[in-house]
PDB file of C-alpha atoms and ligand atoms in Angstrom:
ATOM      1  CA  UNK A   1      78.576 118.167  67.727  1.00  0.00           C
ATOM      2  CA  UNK A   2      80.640 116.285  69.969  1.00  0.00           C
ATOM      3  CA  UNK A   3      79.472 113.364  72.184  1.00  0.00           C
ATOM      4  CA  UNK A   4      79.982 112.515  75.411  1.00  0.00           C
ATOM      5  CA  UNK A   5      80.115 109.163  76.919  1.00  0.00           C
ATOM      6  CA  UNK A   6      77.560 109.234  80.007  1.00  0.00           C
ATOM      7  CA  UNK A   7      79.831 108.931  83.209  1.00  0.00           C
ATOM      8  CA  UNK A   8      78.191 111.112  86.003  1.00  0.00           C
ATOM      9  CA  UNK A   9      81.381 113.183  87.858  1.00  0.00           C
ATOM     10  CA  UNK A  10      80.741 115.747  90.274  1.00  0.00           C
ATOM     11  CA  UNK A  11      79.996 119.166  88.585  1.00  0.00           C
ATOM     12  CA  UNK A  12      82.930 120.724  87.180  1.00  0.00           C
ATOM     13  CA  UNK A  13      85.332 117.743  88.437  1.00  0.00           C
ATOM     14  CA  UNK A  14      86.194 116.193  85.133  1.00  0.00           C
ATOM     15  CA  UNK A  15      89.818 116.817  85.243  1.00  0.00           C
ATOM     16  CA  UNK A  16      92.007 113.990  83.779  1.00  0.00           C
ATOM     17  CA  UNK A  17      93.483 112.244  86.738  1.00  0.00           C
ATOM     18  CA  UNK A  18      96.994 112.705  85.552  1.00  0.00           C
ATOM     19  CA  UNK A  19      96.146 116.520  85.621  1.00  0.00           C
ATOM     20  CA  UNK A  20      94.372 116.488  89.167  1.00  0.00           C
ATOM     21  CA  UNK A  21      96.072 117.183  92.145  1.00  0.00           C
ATOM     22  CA  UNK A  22      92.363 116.432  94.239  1.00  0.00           C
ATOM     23  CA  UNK A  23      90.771 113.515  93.635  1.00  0.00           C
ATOM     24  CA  UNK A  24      87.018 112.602  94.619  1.00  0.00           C
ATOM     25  CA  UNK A  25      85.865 109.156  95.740  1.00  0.00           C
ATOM     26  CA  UNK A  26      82.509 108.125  97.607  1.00  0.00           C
ATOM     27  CA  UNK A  27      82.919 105.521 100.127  1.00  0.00           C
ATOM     28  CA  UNK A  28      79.354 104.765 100.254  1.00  0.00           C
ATOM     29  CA  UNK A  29      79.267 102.517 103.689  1.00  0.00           C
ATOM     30  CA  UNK A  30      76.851 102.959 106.472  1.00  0.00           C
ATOM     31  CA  UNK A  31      76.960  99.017 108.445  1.00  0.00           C
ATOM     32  CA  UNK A  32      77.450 100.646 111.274  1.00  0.00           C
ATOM     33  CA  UNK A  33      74.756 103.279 111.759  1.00  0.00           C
ATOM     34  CA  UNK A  34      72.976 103.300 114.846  1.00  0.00           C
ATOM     35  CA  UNK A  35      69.563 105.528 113.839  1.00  0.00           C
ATOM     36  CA  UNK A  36      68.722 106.100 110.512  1.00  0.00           C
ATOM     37  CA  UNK A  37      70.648 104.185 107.804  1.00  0.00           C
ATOM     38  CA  UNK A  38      71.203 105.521 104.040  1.00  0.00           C
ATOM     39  CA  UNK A  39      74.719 107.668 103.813  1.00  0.00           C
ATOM     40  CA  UNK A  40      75.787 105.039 101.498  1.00  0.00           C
ATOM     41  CA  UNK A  41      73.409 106.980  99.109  1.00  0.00           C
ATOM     42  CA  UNK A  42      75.155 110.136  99.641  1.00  0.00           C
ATOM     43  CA  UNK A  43      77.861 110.326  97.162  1.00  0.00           C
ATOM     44  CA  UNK A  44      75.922 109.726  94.519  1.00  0.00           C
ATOM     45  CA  UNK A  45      72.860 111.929  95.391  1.00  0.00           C
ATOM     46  CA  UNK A  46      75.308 114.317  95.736  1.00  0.00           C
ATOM     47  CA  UNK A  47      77.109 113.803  92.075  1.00  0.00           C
ATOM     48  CA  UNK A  48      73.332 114.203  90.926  1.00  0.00           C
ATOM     49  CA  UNK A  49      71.944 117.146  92.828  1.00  0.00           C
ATOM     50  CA  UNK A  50      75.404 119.328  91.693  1.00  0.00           C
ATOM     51  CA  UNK A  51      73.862 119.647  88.408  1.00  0.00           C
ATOM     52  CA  UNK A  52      71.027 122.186  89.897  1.00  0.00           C
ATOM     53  CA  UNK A  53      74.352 124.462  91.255  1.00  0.00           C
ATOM     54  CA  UNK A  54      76.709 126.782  89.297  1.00  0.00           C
ATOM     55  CA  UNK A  55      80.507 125.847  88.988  1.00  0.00           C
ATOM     56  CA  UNK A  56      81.322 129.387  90.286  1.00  0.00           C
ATOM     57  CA  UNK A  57      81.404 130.448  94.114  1.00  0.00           C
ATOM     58  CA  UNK A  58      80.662 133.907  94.909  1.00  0.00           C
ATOM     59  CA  UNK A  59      81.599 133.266  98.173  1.00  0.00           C
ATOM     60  CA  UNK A  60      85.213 132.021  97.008  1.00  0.00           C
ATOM     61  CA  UNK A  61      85.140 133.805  93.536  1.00  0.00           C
ATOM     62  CA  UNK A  62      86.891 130.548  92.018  1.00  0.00           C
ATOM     63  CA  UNK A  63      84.978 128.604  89.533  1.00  0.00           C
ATOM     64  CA  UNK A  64      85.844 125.033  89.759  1.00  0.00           C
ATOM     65  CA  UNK A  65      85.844 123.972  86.176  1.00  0.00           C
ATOM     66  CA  UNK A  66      88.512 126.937  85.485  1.00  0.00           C
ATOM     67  CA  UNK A  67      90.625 127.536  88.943  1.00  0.00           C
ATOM     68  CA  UNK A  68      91.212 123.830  90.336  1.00  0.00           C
ATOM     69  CA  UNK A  69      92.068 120.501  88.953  1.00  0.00           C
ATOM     70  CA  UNK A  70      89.778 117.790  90.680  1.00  0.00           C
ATOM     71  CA  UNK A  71      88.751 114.109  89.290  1.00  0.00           C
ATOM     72  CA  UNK A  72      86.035 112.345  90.626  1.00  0.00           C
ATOM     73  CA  UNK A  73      87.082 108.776  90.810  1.00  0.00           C
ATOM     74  CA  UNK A  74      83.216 107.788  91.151  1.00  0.00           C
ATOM     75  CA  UNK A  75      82.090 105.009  94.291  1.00  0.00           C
ATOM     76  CA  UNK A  76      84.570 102.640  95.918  1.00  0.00           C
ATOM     77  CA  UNK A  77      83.137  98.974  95.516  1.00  0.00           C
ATOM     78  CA  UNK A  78      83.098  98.384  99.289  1.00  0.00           C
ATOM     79  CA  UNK A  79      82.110  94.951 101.181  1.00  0.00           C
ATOM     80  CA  UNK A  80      79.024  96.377 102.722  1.00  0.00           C
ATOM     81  CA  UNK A  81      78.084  94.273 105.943  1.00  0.00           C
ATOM     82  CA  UNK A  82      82.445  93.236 105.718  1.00  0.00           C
ATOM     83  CA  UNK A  83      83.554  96.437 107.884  1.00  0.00           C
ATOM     84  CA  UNK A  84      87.742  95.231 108.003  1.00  0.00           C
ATOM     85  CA  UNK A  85      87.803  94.207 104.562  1.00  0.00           C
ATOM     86  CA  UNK A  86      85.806  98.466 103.653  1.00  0.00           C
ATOM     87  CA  UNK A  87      88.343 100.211 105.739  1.00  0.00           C
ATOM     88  CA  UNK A  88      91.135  98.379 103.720  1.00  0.00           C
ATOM     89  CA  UNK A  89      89.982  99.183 100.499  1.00  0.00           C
ATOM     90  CA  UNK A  90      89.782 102.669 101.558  1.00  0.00           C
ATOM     91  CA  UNK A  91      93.267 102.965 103.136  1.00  0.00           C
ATOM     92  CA  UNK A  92      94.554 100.626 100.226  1.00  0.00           C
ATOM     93  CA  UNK A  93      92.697 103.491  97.160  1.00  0.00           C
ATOM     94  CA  UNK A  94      93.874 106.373  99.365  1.00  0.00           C
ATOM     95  CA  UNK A  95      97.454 105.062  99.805  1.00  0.00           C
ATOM     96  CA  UNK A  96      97.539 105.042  96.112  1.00  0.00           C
ATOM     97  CA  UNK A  97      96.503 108.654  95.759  1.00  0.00           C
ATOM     98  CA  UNK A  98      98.952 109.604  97.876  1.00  0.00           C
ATOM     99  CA  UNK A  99     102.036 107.863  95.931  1.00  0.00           C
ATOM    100  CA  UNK A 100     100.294 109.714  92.900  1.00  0.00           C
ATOM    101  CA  UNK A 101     100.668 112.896  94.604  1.00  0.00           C
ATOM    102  CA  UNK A 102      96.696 113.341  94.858  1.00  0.00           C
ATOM    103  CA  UNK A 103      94.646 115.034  97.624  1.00  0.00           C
ATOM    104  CA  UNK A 104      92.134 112.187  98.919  1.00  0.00           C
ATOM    105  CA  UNK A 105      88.823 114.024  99.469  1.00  0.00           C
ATOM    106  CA  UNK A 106      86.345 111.201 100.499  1.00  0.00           C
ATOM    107  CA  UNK A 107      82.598 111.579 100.652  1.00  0.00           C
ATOM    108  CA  UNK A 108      81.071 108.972 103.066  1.00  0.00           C
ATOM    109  CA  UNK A 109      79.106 106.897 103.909  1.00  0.00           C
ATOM    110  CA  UNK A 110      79.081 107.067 107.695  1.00  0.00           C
ATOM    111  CA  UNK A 111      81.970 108.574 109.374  1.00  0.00           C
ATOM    112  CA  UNK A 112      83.613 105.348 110.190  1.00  0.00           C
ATOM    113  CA  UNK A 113      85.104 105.681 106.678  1.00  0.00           C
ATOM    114  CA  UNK A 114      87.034 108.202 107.394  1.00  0.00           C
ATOM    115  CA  UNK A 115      89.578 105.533 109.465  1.00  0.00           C
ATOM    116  CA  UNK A 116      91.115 103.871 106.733  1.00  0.00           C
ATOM    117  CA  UNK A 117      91.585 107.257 104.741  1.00  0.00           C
ATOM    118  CA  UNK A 118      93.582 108.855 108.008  1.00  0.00           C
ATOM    119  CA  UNK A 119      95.114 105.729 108.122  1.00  0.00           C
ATOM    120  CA  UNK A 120      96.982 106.004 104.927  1.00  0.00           C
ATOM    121  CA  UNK A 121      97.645 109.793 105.195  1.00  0.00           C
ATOM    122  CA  UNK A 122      99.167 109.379 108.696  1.00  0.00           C
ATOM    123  CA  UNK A 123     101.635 106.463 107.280  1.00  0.00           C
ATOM    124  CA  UNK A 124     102.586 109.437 104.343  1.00  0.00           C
ATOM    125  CA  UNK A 125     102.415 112.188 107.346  1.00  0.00           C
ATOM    126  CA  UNK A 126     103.736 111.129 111.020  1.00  0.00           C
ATOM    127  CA  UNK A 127     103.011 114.454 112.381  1.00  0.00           C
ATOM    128  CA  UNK A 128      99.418 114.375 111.293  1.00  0.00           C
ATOM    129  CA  UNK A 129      96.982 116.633 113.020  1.00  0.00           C
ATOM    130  CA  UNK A 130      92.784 115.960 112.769  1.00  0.00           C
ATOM    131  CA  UNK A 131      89.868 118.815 112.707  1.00  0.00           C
ATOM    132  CA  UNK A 132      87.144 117.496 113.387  1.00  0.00           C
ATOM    133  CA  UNK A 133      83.728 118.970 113.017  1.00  0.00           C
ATOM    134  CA  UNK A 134      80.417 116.996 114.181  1.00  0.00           C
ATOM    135  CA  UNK A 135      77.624 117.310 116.525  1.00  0.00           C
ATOM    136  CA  UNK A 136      79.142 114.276 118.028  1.00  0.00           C
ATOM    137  CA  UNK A 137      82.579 113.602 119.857  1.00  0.00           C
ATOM    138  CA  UNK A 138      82.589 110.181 118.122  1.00  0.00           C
ATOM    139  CA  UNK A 139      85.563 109.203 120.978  1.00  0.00           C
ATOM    140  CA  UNK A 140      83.582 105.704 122.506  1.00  0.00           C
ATOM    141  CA  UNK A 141      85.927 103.153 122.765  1.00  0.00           C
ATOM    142  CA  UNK A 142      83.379 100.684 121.779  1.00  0.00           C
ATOM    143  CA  UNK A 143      79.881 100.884 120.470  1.00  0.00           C
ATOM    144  CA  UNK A 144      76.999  98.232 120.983  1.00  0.00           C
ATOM    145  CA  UNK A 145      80.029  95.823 121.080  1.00  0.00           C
ATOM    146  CA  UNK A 146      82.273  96.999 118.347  1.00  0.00           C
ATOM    147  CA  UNK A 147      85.511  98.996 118.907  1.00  0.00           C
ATOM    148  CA  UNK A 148      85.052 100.047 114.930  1.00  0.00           C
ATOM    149  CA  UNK A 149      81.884 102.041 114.535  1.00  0.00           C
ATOM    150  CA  UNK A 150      80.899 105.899 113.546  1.00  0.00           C
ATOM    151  CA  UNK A 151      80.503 106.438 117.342  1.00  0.00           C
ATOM    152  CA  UNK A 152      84.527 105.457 117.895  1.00  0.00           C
ATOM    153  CA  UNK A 153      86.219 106.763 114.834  1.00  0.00           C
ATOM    154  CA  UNK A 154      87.777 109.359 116.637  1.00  0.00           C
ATOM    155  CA  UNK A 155      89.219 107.235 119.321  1.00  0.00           C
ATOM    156  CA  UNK A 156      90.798 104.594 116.666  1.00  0.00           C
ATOM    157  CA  UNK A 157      92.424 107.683 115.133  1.00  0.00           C
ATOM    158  CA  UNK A 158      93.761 108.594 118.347  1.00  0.00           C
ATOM    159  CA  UNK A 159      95.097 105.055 118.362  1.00  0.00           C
ATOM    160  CA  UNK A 160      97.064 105.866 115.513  1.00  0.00           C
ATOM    161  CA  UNK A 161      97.987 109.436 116.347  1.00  0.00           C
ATOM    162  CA  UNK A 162      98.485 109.794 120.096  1.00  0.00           C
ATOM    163  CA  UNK A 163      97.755 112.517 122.434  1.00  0.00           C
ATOM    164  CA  UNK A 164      96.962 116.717 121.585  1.00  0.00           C
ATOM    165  CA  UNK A 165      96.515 115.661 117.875  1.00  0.00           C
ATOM    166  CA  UNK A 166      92.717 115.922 117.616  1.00  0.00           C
ATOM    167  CA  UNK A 167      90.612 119.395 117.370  1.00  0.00           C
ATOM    168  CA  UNK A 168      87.064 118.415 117.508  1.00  0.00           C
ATOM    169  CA  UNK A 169      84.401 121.841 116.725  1.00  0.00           C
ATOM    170  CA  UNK A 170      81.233 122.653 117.138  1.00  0.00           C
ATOM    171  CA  UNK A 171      80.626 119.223 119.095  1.00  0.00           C
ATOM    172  CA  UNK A 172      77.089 119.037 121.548  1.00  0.00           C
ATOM    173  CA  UNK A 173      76.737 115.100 121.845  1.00  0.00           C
ATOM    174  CA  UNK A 174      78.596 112.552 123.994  1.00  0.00           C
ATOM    175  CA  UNK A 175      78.540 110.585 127.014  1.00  0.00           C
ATOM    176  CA  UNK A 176      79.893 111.417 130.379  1.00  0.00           C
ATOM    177  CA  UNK A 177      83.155 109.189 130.186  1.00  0.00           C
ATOM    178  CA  UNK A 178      83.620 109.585 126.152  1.00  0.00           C
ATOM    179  CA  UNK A 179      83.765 113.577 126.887  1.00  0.00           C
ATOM    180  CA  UNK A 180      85.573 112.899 129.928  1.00  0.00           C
ATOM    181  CA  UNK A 181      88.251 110.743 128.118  1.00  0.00           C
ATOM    182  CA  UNK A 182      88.330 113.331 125.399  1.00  0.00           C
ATOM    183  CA  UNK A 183      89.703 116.105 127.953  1.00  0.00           C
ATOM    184  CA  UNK A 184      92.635 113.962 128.550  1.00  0.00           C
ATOM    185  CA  UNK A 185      93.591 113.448 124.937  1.00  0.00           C
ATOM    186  CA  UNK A 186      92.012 115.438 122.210  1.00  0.00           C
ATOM    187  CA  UNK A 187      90.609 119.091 122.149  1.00  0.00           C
ATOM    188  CA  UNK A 188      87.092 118.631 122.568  1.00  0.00           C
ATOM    189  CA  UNK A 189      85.538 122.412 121.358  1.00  0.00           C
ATOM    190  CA  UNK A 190      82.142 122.215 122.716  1.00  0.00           C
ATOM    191  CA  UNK A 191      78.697 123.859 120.512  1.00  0.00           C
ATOM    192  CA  UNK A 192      80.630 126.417 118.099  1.00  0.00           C
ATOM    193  CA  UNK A 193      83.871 127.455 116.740  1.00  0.00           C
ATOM    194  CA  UNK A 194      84.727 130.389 119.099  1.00  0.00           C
ATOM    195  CA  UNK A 195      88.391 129.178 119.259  1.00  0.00           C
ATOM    196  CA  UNK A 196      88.924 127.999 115.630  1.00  0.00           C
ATOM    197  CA  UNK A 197      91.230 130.935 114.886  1.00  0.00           C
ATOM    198  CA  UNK A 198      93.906 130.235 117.632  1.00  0.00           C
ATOM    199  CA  UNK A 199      93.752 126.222 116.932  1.00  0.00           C
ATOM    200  CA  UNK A 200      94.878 127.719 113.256  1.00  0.00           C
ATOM    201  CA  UNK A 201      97.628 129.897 114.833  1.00  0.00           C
ATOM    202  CA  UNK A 202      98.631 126.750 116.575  1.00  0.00           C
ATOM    203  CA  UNK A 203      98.570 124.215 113.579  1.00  0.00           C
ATOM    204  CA  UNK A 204      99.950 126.469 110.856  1.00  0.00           C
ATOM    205  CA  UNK A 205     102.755 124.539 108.499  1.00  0.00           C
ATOM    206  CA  UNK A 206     101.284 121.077 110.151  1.00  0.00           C
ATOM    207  CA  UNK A 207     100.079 118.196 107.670  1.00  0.00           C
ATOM    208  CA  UNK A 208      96.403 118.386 108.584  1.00  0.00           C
ATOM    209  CA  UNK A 209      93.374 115.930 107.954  1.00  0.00           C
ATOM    210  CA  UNK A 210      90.033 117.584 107.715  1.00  0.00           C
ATOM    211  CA  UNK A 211      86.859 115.523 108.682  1.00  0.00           C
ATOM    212  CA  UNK A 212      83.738 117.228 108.641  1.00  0.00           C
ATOM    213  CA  UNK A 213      80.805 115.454 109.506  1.00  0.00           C
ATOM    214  CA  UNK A 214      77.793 117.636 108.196  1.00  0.00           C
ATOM    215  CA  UNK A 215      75.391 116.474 111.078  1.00  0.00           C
ATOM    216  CA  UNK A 216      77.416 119.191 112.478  1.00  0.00           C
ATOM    217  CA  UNK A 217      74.710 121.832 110.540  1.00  0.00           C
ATOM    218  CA  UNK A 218      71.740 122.199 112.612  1.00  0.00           C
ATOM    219  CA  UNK A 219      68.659 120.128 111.769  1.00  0.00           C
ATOM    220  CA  UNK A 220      66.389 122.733 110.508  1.00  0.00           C
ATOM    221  CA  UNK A 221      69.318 123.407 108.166  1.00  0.00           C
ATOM    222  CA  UNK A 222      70.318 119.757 107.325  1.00  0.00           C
ATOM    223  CA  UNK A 223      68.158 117.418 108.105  1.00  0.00           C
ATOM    224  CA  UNK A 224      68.494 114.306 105.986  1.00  0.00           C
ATOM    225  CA  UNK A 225      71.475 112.522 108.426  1.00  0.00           C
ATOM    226  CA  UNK A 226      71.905 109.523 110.493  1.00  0.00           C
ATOM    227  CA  UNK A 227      71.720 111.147 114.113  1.00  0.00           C
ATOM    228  CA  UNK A 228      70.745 114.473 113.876  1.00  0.00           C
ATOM    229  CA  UNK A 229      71.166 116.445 116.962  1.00  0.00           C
ATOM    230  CA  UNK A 230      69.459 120.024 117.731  1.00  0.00           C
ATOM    231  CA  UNK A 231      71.297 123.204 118.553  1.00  0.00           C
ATOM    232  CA  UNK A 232      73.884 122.805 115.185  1.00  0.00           C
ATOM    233  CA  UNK A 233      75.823 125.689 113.298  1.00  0.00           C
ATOM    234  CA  UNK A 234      73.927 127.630 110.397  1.00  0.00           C
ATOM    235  CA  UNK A 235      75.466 127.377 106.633  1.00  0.00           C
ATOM    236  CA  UNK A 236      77.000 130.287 107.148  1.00  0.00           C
ATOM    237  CA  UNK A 237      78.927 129.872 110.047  1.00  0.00           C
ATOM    238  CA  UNK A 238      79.992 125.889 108.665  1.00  0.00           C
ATOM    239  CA  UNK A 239      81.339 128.333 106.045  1.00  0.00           C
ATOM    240  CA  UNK A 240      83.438 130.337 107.449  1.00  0.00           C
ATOM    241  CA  UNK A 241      84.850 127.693 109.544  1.00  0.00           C
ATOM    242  CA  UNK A 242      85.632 125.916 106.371  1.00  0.00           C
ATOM    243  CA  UNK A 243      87.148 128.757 104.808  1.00  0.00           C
ATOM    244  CA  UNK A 244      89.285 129.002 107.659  1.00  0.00           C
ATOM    245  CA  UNK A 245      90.488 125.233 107.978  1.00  0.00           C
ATOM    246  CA  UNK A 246      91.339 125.798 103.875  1.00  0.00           C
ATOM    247  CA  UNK A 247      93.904 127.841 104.971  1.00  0.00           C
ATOM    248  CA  UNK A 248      96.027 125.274 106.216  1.00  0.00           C
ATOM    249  CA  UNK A 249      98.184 122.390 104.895  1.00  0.00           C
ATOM    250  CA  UNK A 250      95.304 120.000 104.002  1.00  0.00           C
ATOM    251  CA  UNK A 251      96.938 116.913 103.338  1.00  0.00           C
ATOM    252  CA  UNK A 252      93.727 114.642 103.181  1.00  0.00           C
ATOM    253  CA  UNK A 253      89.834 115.321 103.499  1.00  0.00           C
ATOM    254  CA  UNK A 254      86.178 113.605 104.058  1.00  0.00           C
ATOM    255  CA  UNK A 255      82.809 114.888 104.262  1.00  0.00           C
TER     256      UNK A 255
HETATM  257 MN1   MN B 301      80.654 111.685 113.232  1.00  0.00          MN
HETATM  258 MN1   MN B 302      77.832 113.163 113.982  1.00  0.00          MN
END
């Protein structure tokens, strides 16, 4: 009988690291949350719960034990409460895993996290592209008094990026002038992803980060989130749209 030293990975991500070509972290930060705190649980809760699911998807019939090579680098030790000296450490751990060659796939923490990571993938990738789904734009240029907060990661990546580089889905919160500003320099999809398949046409062979914030689900679906905002996308159709984004040239990814 052989034993196992007790490190919790993800279900069926126990690749060596050397052998992965995706590679896990949690970023488990939430400072900034406006409503109800607690993402900086969700990596881990979510390393736990995968033990109640198979390694096989029917839906993708690809079992992720056998048909991919992921290691799940466990939580980032993050300055909680330090919000400059968090989005370093994630740019500096993702900047690594891109000199290794590794896919960063982050799990958050609250989407603010997902700055440093695009961060370091647009230094690696100048002609970046973002998809973006969320119930919320996320495109305030400040937020009760900070210009770095969940509510404006989308406008510091814009900082970085420039205009026509952001494809936001499925998105049915804002205010006036956020949405407003939004016309002028992202593409703002508003409540579903009726034109996901010609934004794929359209970014086909570009490097592409993929943020999905899962608030996006509906409620009644997915309730345990920070801001949860009525009206979201079933399972099913967060699926498909998923499915569809896989397609392209993912070059970095958070959830
Ligand atoms: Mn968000
Ligand atoms: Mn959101």
């Amino acid at each position: 009988m052989k034993l196992n030293k007790n490190i919790e990975t993800i279900l069926g991500c126990e690749k060596e690291y050397t052998d992965a070509d995706i590679v896990i972290f949690g970023a488990p930060f939430d400072s900034t949350a406006s409503y109800r705190p607690g993402t900086r649980f969700a990596s881990k809760t979510m390393r736990s719960e995968s033990y109640n699911m198979e390694t096989y998807s029917p839906y993708l019939e690809l079992d992720l034990e056998e048909d991919t090579a992921v290691f799940d680098a466990g939580e980032l030790d993050l300055s909680l409460g330090n919000t400059p000296k968090t989005l370093e450490t994630i740019y500096d751990f993702s900047k690594k895993l891109l000199e290794d060659k590794k896919l960063p796939f982050m799990i958050g923490g609250e989407h603010l996290v997902t700055y440093g990571s695009v961060k370091a993938v647009a230094e690696k990738y100048p002609d970046l592209h973002i998809i973006h789904f969320d119930a919320h734009a996320d495109l305030r240029d400040e937020f009760l008094g900070t210009p770095f907060s969940h509510a404006t990661v989308l406008h510091r990546c814009h900082d970085l990026l420039g205009d026509g580089r952001i494809f936001q889905f499925a998105i049915r919160s804002g205010e006036k002038a956020e949405l407003n500003w939004g016309k002028k320099h992202v593409f703002t999809h508003m409540f579903d992803f009726a034109n996901l398949d010609k934004t794929i046409k359209e970014l086909e062979n570009k490097p592409i980060y993929f943020t999905v914030d899962l608030d996006v689900l509906d409620p009644a679906v997915f309730p345990g989130t920070g801001t949860p905002e009525a009206g979201g996308v079933s399972f099913n159709e967060l699926r498909l749209a998923m499915q569809a984004v896989a397609t392209l040239n993912i070059v970095g990814t958070d959830m």
